[in-house]
mmCIF file of C-alpha atoms in Angstrom:
data_model
loop_
_atom_site.group_PDB
_atom_site.id
_atom_site.type_symbol
_atom_site.label_atom_id
_atom_site.label_comp_id
_atom_site.label_asym_id
_atom_site.label_seq_id
_atom_site.Cartn_x
_atom_site.Cartn_y
_atom_site.Cartn_z
ATOM 1 C CA MET A 1 78.421 134.736 88.007
ATOM 2 C CA CYS A 2 78.156 132.023 85.379
ATOM 3 C CA GLY A 3 79.320 133.300 82.026
ATOM 4 C CA GLU A 4 79.501 131.773 78.589
ATOM 5 C CA LEU A 5 83.157 130.846 78.998
ATOM 6 C CA TRP A 6 83.809 128.587 81.977
ATOM 7 C CA THR A 7 87.086 128.231 83.777
ATOM 8 C CA LEU A 8 87.994 125.376 86.066
ATOM 9 C CA SER A 9 88.748 127.775 88.886
ATOM 10 C CA GLY A 10 85.442 129.582 89.025
ATOM 11 C CA ASP A 11 82.513 129.240 86.708
ATOM 12 C CA LEU A 12 82.126 125.447 86.946
ATOM 13 C CA GLY A 13 80.826 125.967 90.456
ATOM 14 C CA CYS A 14 77.656 127.328 88.845
ATOM 15 C CA ALA A 15 77.056 124.025 87.051
ATOM 16 C CA PRO A 16 77.806 121.185 89.492
ATOM 17 C CA GLN A 17 76.856 118.476 86.969
ATOM 18 C CA VAL A 18 79.385 119.804 84.467
ATOM 19 C CA SER A 19 81.985 120.187 87.184
ATOM 20 C CA LEU A 20 81.457 116.565 88.266
ATOM 21 C CA ALA A 21 81.584 115.299 84.670
ATOM 22 C CA VAL A 22 84.803 117.195 83.967
ATOM 23 C CA SER A 23 86.356 115.930 87.201
ATOM 24 C CA GLN A 24 85.404 112.328 86.398
ATOM 25 C CA TYR A 25 86.780 112.642 82.869
ATOM 26 C CA LEU A 26 90.069 114.119 84.104
ATOM 27 C CA ALA A 27 90.399 111.409 86.768
ATOM 28 C CA ALA A 28 89.788 108.661 84.185
ATOM 29 C CA GLU A 29 92.295 110.227 81.783
ATOM 30 C CA LEU A 30 94.900 110.517 84.538
ATOM 31 C CA ARG A 31 94.311 106.856 85.458
ATOM 32 C CA ARG A 32 94.675 105.796 81.802
ATOM 33 C CA LEU A 33 97.899 107.765 81.340
ATOM 34 C CA SER A 34 99.304 106.451 84.608
ATOM 35 C CA ASP A 35 98.532 102.878 83.522
ATOM 36 C CA LEU A 36 100.165 103.522 80.140
ATOM 37 C CA ALA A 37 103.306 104.952 81.756
ATOM 38 C CA GLU A 38 103.511 101.932 84.055
ATOM 39 C CA SER A 39 103.005 99.547 81.156
ATOM 40 C CA LEU A 40 105.673 101.267 79.038
ATOM 41 C CA ALA A 41 108.155 101.172 81.900
ATOM 42 C CA LEU A 42 107.550 97.612 83.062
ATOM 43 C CA HIS A 43 106.385 95.556 80.068
ATOM 44 C CA THR A 44 107.836 94.590 76.712
ATOM 45 C CA VAL A 45 106.082 95.299 73.408
ATOM 46 C CA ARG A 46 105.343 91.566 73.223
ATOM 47 C CA THR A 47 103.567 91.624 76.593
ATOM 48 C CA ARG A 48 101.678 94.839 75.800
ATOM 49 C CA LEU A 49 100.539 93.505 72.414
ATOM 50 C CA ALA A 50 99.433 90.214 73.955
ATOM 51 C CA ARG A 51 97.466 92.139 76.583
ATOM 52 C CA PHE A 52 95.878 94.278 73.857
ATOM 53 C CA LEU A 53 94.843 91.170 71.907
ATOM 54 C CA VAL A 54 93.436 89.517 75.037
ATOM 55 C CA ASP A 55 91.454 92.667 75.873
ATOM 56 C CA HIS A 56 90.238 93.447 72.333
ATOM 57 C CA GLY A 57 90.099 90.097 70.601
ATOM 58 C CA ASP A 58 88.140 86.904 70.816
ATOM 59 C CA SER A 59 88.475 83.373 69.477
ATOM 60 C CA GLU A 60 86.510 84.193 66.298
ATOM 61 C CA ALA A 61 87.965 87.528 65.183
ATOM 62 C CA THR A 62 88.431 90.959 66.652
ATOM 63 C CA PRO A 63 85.074 92.791 66.712
ATOM 64 C CA ARG A 64 86.670 95.936 65.302
ATOM 65 C CA HIS A 65 89.216 96.143 62.521
ATOM 66 C CA TRP A 66 92.307 97.680 64.127
ATOM 67 C CA THR A 67 95.153 98.802 61.898
ATOM 68 C CA GLN A 68 98.696 98.090 63.015
ATOM 69 C CA GLU A 69 99.176 101.853 63.334
ATOM 70 C CA GLU A 70 96.182 102.121 65.711
ATOM 71 C CA ILE A 71 97.373 99.166 67.773
ATOM 72 C CA ALA A 72 100.848 100.698 67.981
ATOM 73 C CA ALA A 73 99.384 103.983 69.232
ATOM 74 C CA GLN A 74 97.321 102.138 71.843
ATOM 75 C CA ILE A 75 100.268 100.179 73.260
ATOM 76 C CA GLY A 76 102.940 102.865 72.914
ATOM 77 C CA THR A 77 105.146 101.552 70.123
ATOM 78 C CA VAL A 78 105.572 101.822 66.350
ATOM 79 C CA ARG A 79 103.754 99.953 63.582
ATOM 80 C CA GLU A 80 106.864 98.017 62.557
ATOM 81 C CA MET A 81 107.190 96.481 66.043
ATOM 82 C CA VAL A 82 103.509 95.521 66.021
ATOM 83 C CA GLY A 83 103.951 93.834 62.633
ATOM 84 C CA ARG A 84 107.050 91.921 63.749
ATOM 85 C CA THR A 85 105.438 90.811 66.975
ATOM 86 C CA LEU A 86 102.228 89.728 65.223
ATOM 87 C CA ARG A 87 104.338 87.632 62.811
ATOM 88 C CA SER A 88 106.101 86.090 65.792
ATOM 89 C CA PHE A 89 102.766 85.295 67.478
ATOM 90 C CA ALA A 90 101.516 83.743 64.221
ATOM 91 C CA ASP A 91 104.706 81.662 63.809
ATOM 92 C CA GLU A 92 104.255 80.388 67.379
ATOM 93 C CA GLY A 93 100.620 79.447 66.756
ATOM 94 C CA LEU A 94 99.097 81.997 69.144
ATOM 95 C CA ILE A 95 97.168 83.888 66.456
ATOM 96 C CA ARG A 96 96.193 83.590 62.823
ATOM 97 C CA ARG A 97 95.970 86.538 60.463
ATOM 98 C CA GLN A 98 93.167 86.328 57.952
ATOM 99 C CA ARG A 99 91.921 89.085 55.606
ATOM 100 C CA GLY A 100 93.126 91.892 57.856
ATOM 101 C CA ARG A 101 91.728 90.224 60.980
ATOM 102 C CA ILE A 102 93.618 88.784 63.924
ATOM 103 C CA ILE A 103 92.173 85.506 65.149
ATOM 104 C CA VAL A 104 93.303 84.214 68.537
ATOM 105 C CA VAL A 105 93.894 80.476 68.167
ATOM 106 C CA ASN A 106 95.644 79.787 71.477
ATOM 107 C CA PRO A 107 94.057 82.037 74.112
ATOM 108 C CA GLN A 108 95.810 80.315 77.042
ATOM 109 C CA ALA A 109 99.275 80.946 75.594
ATOM 110 C CA LEU A 110 98.310 84.520 74.716
ATOM 111 C CA GLU A 111 97.109 85.042 78.311
ATOM 112 C CA ARG A 112 100.487 83.799 79.567
ATOM 113 C CA GLU A 113 102.233 86.282 77.277
ATOM 114 C CA ALA A 114 99.929 89.060 78.474
ATOM 115 C CA SER A 115 100.776 88.335 82.104
ATOM 116 C CA GLY A 116 104.498 88.372 81.343
ATOM 117 C CA SER A 117 104.899 84.690 82.274
ATOM 118 C CA GLU A 118 107.385 82.756 80.235
#
């Protein structure tokens, strides 16, 4: 029967909506982790950071204030590498840093970096 404490092997069968939601969550999490593992294995920090900025930024300013520590955690590196790479992007004219915001000034070049094209 359905008890107060559910286990994946039994009690979730009593609540198909919960079972489906848990299954969808686990599938999405597995997909995310698989993508991260692939990205870590195949792409440089520079490429991963460019992809992050393309995905989370816009030409005005990023809609959310991300710390370098948070960005590092998202792309699988350390804050120091994020800082160095952001400085490099700024020196190359791809981004501008202003009051804690990252402004994409050359989206085409950033897209090329994100795709790994040189």
